[in-house]
Coordinates of N, CA, C and O in Angstrom, one line a residue:
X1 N -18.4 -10.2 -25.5 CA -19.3 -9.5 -24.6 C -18.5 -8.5 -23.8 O -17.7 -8.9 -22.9
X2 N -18.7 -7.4 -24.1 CA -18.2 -6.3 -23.2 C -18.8 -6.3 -21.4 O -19.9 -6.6 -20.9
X3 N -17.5 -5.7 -20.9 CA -18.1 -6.1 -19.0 C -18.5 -4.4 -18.7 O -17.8 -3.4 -19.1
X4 N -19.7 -4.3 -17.9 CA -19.7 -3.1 -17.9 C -19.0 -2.4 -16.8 O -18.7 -2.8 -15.7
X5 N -18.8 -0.9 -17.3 CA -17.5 -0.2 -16.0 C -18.2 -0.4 -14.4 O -19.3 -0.6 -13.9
X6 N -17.0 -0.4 -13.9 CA -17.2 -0.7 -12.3 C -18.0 1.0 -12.0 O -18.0 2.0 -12.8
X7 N -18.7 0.8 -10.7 CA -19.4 2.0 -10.6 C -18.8 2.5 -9.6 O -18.3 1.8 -8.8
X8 N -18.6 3.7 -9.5 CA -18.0 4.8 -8.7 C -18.5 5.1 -7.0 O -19.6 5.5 -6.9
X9 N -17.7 4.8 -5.8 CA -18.3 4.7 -5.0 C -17.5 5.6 -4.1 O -16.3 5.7 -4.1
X10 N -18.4 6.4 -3.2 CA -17.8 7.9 -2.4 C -16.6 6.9 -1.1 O -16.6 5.7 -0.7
X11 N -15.7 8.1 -0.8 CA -14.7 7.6 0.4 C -15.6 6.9 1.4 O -15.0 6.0 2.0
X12 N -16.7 7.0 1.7 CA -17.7 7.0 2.6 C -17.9 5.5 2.4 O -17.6 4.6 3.3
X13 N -18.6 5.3 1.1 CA -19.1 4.1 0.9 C -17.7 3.1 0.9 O -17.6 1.9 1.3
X14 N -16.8 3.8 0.5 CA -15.3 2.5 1.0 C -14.6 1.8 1.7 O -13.9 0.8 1.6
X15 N -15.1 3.0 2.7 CA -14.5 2.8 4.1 C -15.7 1.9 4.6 O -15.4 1.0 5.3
X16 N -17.1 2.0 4.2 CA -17.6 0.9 4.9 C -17.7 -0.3 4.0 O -18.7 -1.1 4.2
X17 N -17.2 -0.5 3.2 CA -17.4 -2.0 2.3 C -15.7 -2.3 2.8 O -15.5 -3.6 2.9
X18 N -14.5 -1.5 3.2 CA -13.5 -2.3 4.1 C -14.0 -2.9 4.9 O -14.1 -4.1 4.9
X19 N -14.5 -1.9 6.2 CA -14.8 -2.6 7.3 C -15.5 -3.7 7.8 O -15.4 -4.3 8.9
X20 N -16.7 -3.8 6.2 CA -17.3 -4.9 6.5 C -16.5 -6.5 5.4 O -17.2 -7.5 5.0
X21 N -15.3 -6.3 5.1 CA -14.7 -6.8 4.0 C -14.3 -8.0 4.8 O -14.5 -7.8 6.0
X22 N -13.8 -9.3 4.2 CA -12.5 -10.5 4.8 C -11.8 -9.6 3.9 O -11.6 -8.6 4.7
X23 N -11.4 -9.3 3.2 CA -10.3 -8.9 2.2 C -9.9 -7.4 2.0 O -10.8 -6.6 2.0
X24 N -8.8 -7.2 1.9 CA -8.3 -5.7 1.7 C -8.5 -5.3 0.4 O -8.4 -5.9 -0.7
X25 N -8.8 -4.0 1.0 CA -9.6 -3.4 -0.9 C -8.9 -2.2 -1.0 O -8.4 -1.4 -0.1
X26 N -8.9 -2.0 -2.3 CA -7.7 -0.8 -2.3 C -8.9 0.3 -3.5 O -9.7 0.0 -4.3
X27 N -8.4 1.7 -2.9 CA -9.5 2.6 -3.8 C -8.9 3.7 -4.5 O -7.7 3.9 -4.3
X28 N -9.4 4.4 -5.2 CA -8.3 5.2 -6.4 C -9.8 5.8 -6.9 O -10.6 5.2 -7.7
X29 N -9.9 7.2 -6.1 CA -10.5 7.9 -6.7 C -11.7 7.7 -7.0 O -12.2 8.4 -7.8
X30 N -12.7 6.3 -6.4 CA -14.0 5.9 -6.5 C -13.9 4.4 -7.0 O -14.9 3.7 -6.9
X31 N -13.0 4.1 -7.6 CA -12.5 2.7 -8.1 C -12.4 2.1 -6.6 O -12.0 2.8 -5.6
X32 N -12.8 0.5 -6.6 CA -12.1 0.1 -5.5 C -11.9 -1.5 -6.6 O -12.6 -2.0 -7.4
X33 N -10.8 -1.9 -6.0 CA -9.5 -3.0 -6.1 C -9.7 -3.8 -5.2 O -9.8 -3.1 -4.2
X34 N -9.7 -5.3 -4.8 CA -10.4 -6.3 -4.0 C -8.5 -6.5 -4.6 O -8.2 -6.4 -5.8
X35 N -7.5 -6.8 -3.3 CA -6.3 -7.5 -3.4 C -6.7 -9.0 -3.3 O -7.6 -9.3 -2.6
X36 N -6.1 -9.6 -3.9 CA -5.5 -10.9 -4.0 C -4.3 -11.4 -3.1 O -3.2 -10.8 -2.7
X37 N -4.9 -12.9 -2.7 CA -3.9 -13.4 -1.7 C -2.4 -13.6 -2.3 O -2.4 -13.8 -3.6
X38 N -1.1 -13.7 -1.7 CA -0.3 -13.9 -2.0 C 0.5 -15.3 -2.3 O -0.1 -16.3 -2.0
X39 N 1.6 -15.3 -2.9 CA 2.2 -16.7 -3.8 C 2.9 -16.9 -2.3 O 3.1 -16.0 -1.5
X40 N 3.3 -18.2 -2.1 CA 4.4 -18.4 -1.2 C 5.3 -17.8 -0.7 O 5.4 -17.5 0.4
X41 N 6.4 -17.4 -2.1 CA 7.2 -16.7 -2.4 C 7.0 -15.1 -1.8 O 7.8 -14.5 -1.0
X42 N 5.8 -14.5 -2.2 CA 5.5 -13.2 -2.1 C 5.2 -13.0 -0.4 O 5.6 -12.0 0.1
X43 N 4.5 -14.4 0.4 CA 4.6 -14.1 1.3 C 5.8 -14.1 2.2 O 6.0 -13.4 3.1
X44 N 6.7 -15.2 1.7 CA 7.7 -15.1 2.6 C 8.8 -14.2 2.3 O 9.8 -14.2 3.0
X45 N 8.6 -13.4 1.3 CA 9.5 -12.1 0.8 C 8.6 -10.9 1.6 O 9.3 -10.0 2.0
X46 N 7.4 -10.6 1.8 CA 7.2 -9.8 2.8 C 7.6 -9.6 4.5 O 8.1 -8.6 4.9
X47 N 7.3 -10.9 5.3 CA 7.6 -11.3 6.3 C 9.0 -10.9 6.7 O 9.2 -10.3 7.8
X48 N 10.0 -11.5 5.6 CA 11.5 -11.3 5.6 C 11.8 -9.7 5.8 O 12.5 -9.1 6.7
X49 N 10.8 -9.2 4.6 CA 10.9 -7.4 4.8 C 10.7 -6.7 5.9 O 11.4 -5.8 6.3
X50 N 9.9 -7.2 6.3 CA 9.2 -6.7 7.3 C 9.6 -6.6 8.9 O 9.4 -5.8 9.7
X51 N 10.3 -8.2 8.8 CA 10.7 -8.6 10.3 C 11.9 -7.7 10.2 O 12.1 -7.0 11.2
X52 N 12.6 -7.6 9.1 CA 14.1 -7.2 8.8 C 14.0 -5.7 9.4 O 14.4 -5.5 10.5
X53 N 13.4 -4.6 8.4 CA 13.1 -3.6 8.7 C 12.2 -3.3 10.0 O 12.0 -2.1 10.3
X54 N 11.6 -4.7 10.8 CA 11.1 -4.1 11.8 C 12.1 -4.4 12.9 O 12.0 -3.6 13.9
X55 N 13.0 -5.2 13.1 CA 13.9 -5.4 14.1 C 14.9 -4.5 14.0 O 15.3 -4.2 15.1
X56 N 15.5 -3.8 12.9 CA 16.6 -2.4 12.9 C 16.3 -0.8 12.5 O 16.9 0.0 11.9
X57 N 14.6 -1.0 13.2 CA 14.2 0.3 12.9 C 15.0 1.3 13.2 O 15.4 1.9 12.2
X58 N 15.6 1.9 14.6 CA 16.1 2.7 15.7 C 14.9 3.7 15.5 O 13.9 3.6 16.1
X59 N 15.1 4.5 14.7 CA 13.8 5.8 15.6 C 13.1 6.1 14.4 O 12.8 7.3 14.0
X60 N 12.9 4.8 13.6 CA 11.6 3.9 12.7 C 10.8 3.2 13.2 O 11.1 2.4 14.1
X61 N 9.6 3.2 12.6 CA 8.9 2.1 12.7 C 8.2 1.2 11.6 O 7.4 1.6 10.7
X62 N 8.4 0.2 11.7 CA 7.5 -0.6 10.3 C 6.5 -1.1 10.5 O 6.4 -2.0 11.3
X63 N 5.6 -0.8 9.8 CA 4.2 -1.3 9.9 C 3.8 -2.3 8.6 O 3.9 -1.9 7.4
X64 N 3.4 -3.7 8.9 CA 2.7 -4.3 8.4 C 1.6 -4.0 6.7 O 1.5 -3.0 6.1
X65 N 1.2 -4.8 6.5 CA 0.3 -4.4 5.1 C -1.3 -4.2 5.5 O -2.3 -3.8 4.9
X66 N -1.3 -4.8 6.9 CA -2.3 -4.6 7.6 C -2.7 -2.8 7.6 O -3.8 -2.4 7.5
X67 N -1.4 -1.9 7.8 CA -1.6 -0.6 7.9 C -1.8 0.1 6.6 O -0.7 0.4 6.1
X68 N -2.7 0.4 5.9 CA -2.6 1.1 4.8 C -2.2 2.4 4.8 O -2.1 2.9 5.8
X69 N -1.9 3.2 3.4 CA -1.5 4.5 3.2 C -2.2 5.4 2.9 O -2.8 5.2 1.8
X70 N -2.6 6.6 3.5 CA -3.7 7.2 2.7 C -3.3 8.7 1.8 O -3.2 9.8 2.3
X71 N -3.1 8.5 0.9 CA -3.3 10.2 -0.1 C -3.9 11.1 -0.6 O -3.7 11.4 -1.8
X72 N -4.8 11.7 0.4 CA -4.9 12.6 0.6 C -5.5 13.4 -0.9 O -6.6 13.5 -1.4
X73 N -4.5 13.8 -1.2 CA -4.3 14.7 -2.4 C -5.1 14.1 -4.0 O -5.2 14.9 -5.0
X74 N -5.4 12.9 -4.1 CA -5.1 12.0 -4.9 C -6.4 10.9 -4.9 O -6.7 10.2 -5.8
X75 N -7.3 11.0 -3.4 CA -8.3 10.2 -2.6 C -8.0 8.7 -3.2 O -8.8 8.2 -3.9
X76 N -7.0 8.2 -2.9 CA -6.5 6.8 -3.0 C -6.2 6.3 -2.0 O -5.3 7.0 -1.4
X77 N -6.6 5.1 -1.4 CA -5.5 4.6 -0.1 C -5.3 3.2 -0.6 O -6.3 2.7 -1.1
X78 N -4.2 2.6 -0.4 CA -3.4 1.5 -1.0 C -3.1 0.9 0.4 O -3.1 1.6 1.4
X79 N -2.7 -0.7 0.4 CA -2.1 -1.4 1.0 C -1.0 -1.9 0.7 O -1.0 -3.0 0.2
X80 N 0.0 -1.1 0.9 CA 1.5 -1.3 0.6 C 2.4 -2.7 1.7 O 2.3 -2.9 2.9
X81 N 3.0 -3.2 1.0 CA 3.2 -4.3 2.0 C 4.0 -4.0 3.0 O 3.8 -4.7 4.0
X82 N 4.9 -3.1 3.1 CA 5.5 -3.0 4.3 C 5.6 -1.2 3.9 O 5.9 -0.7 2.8
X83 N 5.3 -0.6 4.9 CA 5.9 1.1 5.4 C 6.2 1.1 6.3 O 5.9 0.3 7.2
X84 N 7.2 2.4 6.2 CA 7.8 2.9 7.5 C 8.1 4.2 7.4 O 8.2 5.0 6.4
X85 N 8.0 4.4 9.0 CA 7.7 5.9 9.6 C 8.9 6.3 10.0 O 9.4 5.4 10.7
X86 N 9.8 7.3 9.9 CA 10.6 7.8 10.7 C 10.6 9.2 11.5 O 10.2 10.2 11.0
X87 N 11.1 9.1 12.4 CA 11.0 11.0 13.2 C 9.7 10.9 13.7 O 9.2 10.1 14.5
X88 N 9.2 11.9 13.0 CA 7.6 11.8 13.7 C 7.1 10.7 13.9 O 7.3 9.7 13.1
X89 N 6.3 10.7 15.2 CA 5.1 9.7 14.8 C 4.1 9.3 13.6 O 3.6 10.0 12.7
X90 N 3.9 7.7 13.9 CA 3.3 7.8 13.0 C 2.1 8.1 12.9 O 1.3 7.9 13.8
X91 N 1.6 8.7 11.7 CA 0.0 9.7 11.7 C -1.1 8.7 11.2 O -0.9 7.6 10.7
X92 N -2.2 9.4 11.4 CA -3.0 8.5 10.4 C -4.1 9.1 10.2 O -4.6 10.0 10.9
X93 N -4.6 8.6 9.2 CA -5.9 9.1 8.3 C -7.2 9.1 9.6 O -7.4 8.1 10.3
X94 N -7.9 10.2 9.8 CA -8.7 10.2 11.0 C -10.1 10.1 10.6 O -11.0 10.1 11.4
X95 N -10.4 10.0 9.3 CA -11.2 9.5 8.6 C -11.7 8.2 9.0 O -12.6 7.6 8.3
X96 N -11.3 7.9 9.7 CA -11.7 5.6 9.4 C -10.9 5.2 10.8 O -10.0 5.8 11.3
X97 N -11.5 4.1 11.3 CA -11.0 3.1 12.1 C -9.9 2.3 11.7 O -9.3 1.6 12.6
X98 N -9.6 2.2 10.5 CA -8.7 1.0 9.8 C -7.6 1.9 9.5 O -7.9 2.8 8.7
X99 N -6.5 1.6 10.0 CA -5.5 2.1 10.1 C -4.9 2.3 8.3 O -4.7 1.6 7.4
X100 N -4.8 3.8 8.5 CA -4.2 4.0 7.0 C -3.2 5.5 7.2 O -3.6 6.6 7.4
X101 N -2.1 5.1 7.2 CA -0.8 6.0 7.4 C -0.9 7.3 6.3 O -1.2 7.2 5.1
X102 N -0.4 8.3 7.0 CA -0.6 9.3 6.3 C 1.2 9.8 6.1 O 1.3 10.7 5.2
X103 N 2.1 9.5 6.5 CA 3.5 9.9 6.7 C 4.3 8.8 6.6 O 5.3 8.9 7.4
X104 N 4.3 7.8 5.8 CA 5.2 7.3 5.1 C 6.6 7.3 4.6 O 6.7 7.5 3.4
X105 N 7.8 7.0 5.2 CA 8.7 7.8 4.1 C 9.0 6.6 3.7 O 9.7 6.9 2.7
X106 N 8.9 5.1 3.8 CA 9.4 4.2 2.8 C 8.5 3.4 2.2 O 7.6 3.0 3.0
X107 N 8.3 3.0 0.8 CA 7.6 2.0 1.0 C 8.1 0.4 0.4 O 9.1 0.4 -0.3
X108 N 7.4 -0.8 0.6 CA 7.8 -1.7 -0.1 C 6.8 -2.6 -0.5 O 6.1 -3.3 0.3
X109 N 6.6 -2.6 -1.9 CA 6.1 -3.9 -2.1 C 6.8 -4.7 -3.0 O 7.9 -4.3 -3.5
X110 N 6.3 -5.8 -3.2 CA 6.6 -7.2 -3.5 C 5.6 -7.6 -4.7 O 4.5 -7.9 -4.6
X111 N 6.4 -7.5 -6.1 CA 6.0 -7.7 -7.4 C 5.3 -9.2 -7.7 O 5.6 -10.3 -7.2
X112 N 4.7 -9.0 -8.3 CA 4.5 -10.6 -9.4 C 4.1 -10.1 -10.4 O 4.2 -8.9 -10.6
X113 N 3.5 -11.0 -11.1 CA 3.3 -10.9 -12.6 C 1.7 -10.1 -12.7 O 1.3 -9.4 -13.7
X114 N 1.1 -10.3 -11.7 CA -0.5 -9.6 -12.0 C -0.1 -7.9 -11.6 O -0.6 -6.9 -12.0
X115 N 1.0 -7.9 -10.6 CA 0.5 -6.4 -9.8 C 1.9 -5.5 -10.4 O 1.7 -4.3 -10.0
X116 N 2.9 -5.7 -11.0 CA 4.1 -5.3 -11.2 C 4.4 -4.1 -12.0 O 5.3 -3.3 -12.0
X117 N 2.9 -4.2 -13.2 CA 3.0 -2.6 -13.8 C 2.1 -1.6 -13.0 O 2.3 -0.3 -13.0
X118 N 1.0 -2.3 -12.2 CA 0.6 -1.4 -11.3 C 1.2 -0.8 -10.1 O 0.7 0.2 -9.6
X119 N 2.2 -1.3 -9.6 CA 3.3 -1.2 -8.8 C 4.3 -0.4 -9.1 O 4.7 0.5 -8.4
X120 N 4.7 -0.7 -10.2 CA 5.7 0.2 -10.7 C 5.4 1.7 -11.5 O 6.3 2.4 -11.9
X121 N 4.0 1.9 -11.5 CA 3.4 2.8 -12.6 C 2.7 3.8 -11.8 O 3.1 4.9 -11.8
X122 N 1.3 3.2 -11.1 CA 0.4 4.0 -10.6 C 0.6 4.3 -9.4 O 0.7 5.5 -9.0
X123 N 0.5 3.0 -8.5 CA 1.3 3.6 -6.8 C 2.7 4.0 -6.6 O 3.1 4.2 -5.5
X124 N 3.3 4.1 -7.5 CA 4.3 4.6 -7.4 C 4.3 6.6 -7.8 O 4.9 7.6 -7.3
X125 N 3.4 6.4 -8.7 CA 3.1 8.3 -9.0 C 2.3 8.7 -7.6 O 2.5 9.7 -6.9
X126 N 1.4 7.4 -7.6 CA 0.5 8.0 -6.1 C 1.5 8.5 -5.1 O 1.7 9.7 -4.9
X127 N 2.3 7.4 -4.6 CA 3.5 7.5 -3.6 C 4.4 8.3 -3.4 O 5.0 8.2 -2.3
X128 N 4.6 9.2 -4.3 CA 5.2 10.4 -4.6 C 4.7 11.7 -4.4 O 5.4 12.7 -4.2
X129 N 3.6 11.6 -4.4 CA 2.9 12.5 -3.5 C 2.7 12.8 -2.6 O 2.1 13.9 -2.4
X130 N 3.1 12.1 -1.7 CA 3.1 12.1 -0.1 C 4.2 12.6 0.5 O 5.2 12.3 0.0
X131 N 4.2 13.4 1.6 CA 5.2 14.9 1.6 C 6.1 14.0 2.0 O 7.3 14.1 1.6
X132 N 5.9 13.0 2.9 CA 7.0 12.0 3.8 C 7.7 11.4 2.7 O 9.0 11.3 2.6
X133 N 6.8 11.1 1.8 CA 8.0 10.3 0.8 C 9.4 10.3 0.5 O 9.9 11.4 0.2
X134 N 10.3 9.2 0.6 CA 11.7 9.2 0.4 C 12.0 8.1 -0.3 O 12.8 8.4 -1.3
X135 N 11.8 7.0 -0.3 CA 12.1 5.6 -1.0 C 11.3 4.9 -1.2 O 10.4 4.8 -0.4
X136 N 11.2 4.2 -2.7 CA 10.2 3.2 -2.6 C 11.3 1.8 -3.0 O 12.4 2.1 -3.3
X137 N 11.0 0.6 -2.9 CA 11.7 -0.5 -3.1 C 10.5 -1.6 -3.6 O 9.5 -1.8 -3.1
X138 N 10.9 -2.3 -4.6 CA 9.9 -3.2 -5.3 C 11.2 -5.0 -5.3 O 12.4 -5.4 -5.4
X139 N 10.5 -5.2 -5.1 CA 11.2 -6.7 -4.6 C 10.2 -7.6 -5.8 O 9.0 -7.6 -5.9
X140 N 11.0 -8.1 -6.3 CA 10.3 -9.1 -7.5 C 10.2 -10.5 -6.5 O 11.1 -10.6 -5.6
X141 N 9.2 -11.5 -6.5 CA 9.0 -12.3 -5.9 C 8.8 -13.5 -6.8 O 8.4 -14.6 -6.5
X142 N 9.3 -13.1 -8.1 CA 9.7 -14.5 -9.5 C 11.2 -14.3 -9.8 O 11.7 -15.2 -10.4
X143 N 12.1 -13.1 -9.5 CA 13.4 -13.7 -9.5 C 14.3 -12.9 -8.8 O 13.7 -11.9 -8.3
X144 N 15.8 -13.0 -8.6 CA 16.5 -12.0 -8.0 C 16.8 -10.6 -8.4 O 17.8 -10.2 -8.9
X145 N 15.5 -9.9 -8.0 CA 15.4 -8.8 -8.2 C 14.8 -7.5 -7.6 O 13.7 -7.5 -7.3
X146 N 15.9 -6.3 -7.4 CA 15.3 -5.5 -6.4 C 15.4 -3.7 -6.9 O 16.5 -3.2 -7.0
X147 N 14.6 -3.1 -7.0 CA 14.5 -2.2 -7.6 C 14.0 -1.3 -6.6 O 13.0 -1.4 -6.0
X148 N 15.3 0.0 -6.5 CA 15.1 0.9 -5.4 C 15.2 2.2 -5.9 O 16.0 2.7 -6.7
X149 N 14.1 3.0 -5.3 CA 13.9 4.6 -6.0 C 13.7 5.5 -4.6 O 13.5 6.7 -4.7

């Protein structure tokens, strides 16, 4: 039995099916993506990231997965597990209440087996788009493995 395609829904309509969400949803051009909770592993591999790069920022800042990214160019906003801001402040999409960073220069997430070609494939071209862009880092959360671009 064939599933039929998901239906296409405006910035408008996204922003309020987040707001009224428990769960972070991620959108791509009218697609929207309902994330999945994390493995143990994956959470305590963000945490680590996070506290890490949030205690030796100096004139960085690291935000949470709570803060999403927004592109603009692209109408996708992702929840990347950890970004960070340097120099300027950090900006944000003035579109929405729900914090979604527009000036990114790092990003990091944390791989598994469901999200790791999407990770490595699509947000990663998304992420490249963003003028701040400088590094991305992908952290495997099934073995010792760390991949930095």
């Amino acid at each position: 039995m064939a599933l039929a395609p998901a239906q296409k829904v405006t910035k408008e309509e996204y922003f309020k099916m987040l707001a009224e969400s428990d769960h972070k949803l991620e959108f791509m051009n009218g697609e929207v993506v309902m994330m999945t909770g994390g493995s143990k592993n994956h959470t305590a591999i963000v945490d680590n990231a996070y506290f890490t790069l949030r205690s030796n920022q100096g004139e960085c800042r690291a935000w949470s997965s709570e803060a999403g990214v927004s592109i603009n160019s692209l109408n996708r906003y992702y929840f990347p597990d950890v970004s960070v801001v340097c120099g300027d402040k950090s900006k944000f999409n003035p579109e929405t209440k729900i914090a979604q960073l527009l000036n990114p220069c790092l990003l990091v997430e944390v791989v598994s087996e469901t999200s790791s070609d999407r990770d490595r494939t699509e947000k990663f071209r998304a992420y490249r788009q963003l003028e701040s862009f400088k590094e991305y880092i992908l952290i495997d959360s099934r073995s010792y493995l760390i991949d930095v671009f």
